[in-house]
PDB file of C-alpha atoms and ligand atoms in Angstrom:
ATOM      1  CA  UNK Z   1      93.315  91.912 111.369  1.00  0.00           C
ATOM      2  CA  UNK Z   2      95.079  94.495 108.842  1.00  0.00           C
ATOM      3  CA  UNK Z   3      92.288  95.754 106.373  1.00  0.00           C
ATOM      4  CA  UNK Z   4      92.973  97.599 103.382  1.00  0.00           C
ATOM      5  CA  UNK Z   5      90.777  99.472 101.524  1.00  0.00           C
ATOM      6  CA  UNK Z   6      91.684 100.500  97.513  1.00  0.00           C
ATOM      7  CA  UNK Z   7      91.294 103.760  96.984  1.00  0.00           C
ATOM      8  CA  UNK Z   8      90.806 103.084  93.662  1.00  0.00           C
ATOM      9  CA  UNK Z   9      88.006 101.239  94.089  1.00  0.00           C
ATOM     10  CA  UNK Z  10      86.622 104.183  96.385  1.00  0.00           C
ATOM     11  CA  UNK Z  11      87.020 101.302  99.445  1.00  0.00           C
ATOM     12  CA  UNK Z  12      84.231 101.352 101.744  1.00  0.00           C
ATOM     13  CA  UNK Z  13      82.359  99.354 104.585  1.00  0.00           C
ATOM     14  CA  UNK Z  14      78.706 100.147 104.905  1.00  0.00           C
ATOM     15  CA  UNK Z  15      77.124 100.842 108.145  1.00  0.00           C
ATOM     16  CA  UNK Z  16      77.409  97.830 110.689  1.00  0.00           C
ATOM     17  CA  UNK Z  17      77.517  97.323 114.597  1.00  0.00           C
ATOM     18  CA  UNK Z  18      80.365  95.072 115.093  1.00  0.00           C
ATOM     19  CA  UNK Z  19      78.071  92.540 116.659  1.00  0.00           C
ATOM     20  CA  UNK Z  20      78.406  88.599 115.790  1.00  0.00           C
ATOM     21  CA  UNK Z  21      82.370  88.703 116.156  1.00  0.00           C
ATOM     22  CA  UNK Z  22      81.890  87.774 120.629  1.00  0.00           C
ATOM     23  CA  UNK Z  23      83.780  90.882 121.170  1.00  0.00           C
ATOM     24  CA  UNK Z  24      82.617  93.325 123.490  1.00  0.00           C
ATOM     25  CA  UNK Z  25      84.949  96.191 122.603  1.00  0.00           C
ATOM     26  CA  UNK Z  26      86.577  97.001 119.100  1.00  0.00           C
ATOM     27  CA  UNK Z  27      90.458  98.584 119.088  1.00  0.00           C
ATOM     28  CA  UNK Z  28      91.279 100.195 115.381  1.00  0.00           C
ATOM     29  CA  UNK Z  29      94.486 101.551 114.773  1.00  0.00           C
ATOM     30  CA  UNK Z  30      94.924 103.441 111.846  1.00  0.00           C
ATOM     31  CA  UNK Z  31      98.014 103.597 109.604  1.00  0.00           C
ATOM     32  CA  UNK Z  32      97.712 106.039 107.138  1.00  0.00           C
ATOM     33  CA  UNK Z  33     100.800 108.829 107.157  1.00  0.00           C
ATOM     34  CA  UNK Z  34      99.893 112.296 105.574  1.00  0.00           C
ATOM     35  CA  UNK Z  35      95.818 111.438 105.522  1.00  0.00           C
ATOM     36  CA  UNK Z  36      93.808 114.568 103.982  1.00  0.00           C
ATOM     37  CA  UNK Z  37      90.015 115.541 104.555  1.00  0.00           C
ATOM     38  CA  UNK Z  38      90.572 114.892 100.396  1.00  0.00           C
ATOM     39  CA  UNK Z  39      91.172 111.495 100.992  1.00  0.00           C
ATOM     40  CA  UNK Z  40      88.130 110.772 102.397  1.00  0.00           C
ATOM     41  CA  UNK Z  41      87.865 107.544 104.062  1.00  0.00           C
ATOM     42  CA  UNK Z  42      86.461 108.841 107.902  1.00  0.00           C
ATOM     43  CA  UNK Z  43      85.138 106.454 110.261  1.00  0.00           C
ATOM     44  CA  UNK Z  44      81.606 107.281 110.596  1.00  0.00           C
ATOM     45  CA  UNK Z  45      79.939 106.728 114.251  1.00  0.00           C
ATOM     46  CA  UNK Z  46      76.129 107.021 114.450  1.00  0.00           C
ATOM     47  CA  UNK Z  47      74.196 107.056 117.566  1.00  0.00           C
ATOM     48  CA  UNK Z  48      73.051 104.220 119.976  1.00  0.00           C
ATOM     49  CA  UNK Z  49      70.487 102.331 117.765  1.00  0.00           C
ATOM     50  CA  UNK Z  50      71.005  99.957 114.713  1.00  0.00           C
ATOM     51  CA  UNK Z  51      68.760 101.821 113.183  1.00  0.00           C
ATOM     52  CA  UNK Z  52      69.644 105.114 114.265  1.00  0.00           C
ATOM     53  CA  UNK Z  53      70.960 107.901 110.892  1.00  0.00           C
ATOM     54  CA  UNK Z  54      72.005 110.982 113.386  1.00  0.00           C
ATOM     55  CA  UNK Z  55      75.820 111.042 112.855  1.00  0.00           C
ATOM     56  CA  UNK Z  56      78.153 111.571 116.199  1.00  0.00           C
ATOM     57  CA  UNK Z  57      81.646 111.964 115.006  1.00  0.00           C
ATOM     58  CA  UNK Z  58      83.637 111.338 111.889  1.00  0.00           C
ATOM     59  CA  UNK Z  59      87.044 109.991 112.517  1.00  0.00           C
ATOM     60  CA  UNK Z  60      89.513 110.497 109.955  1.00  0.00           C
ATOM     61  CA  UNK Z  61      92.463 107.454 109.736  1.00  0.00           C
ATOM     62  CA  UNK Z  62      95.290 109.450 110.879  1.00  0.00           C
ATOM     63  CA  UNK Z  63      98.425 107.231 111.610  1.00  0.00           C
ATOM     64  CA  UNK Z  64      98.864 106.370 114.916  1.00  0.00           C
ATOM     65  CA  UNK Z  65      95.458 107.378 116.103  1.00  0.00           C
ATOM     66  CA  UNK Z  66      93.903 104.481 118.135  1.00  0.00           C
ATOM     67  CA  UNK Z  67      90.250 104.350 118.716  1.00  0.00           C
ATOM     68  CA  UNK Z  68      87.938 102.303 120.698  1.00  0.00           C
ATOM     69  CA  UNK Z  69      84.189 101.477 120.661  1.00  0.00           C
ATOM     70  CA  UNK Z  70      82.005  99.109 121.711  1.00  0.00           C
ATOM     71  CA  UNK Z  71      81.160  96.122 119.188  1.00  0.00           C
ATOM     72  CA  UNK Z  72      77.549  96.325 119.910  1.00  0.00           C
ATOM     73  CA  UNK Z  73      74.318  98.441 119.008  1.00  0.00           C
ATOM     74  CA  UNK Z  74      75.254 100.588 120.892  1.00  0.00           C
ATOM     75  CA  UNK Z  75      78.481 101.762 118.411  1.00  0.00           C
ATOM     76  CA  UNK Z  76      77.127 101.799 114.380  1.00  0.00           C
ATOM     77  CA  UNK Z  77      79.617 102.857 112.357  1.00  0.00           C
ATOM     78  CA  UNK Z  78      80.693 103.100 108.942  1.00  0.00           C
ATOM     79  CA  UNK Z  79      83.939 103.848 106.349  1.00  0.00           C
ATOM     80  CA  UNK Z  80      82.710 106.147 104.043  1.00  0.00           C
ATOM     81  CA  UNK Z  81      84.659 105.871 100.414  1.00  0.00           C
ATOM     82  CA  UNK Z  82      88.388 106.162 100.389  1.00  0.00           C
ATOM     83  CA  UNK Z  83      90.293 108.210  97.644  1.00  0.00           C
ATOM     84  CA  UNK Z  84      93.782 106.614  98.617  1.00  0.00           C
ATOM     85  CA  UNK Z  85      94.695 103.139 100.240  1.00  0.00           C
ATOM     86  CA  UNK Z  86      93.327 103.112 103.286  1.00  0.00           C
ATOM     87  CA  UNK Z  87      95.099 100.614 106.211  1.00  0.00           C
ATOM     88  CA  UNK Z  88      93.614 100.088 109.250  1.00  0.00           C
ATOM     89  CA  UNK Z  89      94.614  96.819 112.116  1.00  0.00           C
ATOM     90  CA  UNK Z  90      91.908  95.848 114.378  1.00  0.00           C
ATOM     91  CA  UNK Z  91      91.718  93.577 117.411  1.00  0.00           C
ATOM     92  CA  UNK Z  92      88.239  92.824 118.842  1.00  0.00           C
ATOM     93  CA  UNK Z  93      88.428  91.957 122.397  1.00  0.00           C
ATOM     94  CA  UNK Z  94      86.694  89.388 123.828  1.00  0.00           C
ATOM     95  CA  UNK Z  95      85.239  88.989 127.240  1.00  0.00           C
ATOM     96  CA  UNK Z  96      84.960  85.723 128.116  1.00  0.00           C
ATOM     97  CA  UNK Z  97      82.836  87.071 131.459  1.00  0.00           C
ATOM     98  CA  UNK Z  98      80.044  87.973 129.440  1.00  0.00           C
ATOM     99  CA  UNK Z  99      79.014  84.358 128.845  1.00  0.00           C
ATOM    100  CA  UNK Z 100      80.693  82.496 131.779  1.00  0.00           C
ATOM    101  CA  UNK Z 101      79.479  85.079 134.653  1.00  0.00           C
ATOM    102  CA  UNK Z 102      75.486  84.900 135.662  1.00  0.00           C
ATOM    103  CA  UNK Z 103      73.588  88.446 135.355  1.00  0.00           C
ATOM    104  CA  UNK Z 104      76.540  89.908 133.699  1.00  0.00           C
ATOM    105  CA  UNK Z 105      74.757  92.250 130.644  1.00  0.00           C
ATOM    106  CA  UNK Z 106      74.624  90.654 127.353  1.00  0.00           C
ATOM    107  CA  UNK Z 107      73.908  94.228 125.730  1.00  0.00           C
ATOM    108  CA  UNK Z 108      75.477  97.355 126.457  1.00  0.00           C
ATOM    109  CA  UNK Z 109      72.223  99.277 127.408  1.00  0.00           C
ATOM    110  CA  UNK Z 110      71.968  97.481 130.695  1.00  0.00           C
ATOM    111  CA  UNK Z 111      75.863  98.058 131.474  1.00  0.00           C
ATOM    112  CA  UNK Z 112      76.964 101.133 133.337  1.00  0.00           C
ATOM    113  CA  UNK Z 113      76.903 104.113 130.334  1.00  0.00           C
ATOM    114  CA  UNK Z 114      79.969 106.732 129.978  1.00  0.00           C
ATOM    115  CA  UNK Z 115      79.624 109.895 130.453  1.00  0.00           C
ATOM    116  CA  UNK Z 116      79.405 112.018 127.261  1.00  0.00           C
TER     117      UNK Z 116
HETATM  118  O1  AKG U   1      88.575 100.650 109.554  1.00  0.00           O
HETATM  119  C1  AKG U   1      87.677 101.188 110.189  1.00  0.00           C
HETATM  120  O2  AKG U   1      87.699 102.402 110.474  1.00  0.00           O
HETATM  121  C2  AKG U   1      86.477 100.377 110.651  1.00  0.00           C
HETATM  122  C3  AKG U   1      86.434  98.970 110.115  1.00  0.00           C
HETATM  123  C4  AKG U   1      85.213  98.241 110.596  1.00  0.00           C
HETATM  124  O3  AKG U   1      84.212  98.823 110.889  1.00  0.00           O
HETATM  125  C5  AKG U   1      85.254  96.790 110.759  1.00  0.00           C
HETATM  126  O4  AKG U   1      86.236  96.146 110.330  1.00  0.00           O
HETATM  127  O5  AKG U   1      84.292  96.227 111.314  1.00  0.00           O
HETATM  128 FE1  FE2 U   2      83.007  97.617 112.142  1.00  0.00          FE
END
């Protein structure tokens, strides 16, 4: 999917886990040439929890920067208001092990954790 959000219209996407979509790991690949702190429009990553307000990074959409998270609680994010068009193309991958393979985690917390 290729996503724009209007800078006009200050473009946003409120906090979300990218749960619901059977993907187990989301790819974003921004597209934006010449992208200011002005411009706003950062990827915001919270902590593990749906819940959860302590902010861990903010990601600005720099073209050519590809970034990767997991599409469940563990990864809430948001795209805080854009000043300028904002383009970002996103693939949610899918694995089809989840469901098909028995004991196989259903939620990150009980899969092996990176180290931070
Ligand atoms: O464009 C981004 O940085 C994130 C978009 C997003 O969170 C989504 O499409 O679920
Ligand atoms: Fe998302």
């Amino acid at each position: 999917m290729v996503a724009c959000y209007p800078g006009e219209a200050r473009g946003r996407y409120l906090r979300h886990c990218d749960t619901g979509r059977g993907a187990a790991l989301t790819a974003i690949l921004y597209l934006n040439r010449g992208w200011s702190a002005e411009d706003g429009g950062q990827l915001r990553l919270y902590e593990e929890g749906f819940h959860n307000t302590q902010v861990r990074a903010d990601v600005a959409p720099l073209a050519g920067r590809l970034l990767l998270f997991w599409a469940t609680e563990e990864c809430p994010h948001e795209v805080l208001p854009a000043r300028r068009d904002r383009f970002a193309m996103t693939i949610w991958c899918r694995d089809t092990a989840r469901w098909t393979r028995p004991g196989w985690p259903t939620r990150c917390s009980d899969a092996p954790r990176w180290r931070r």
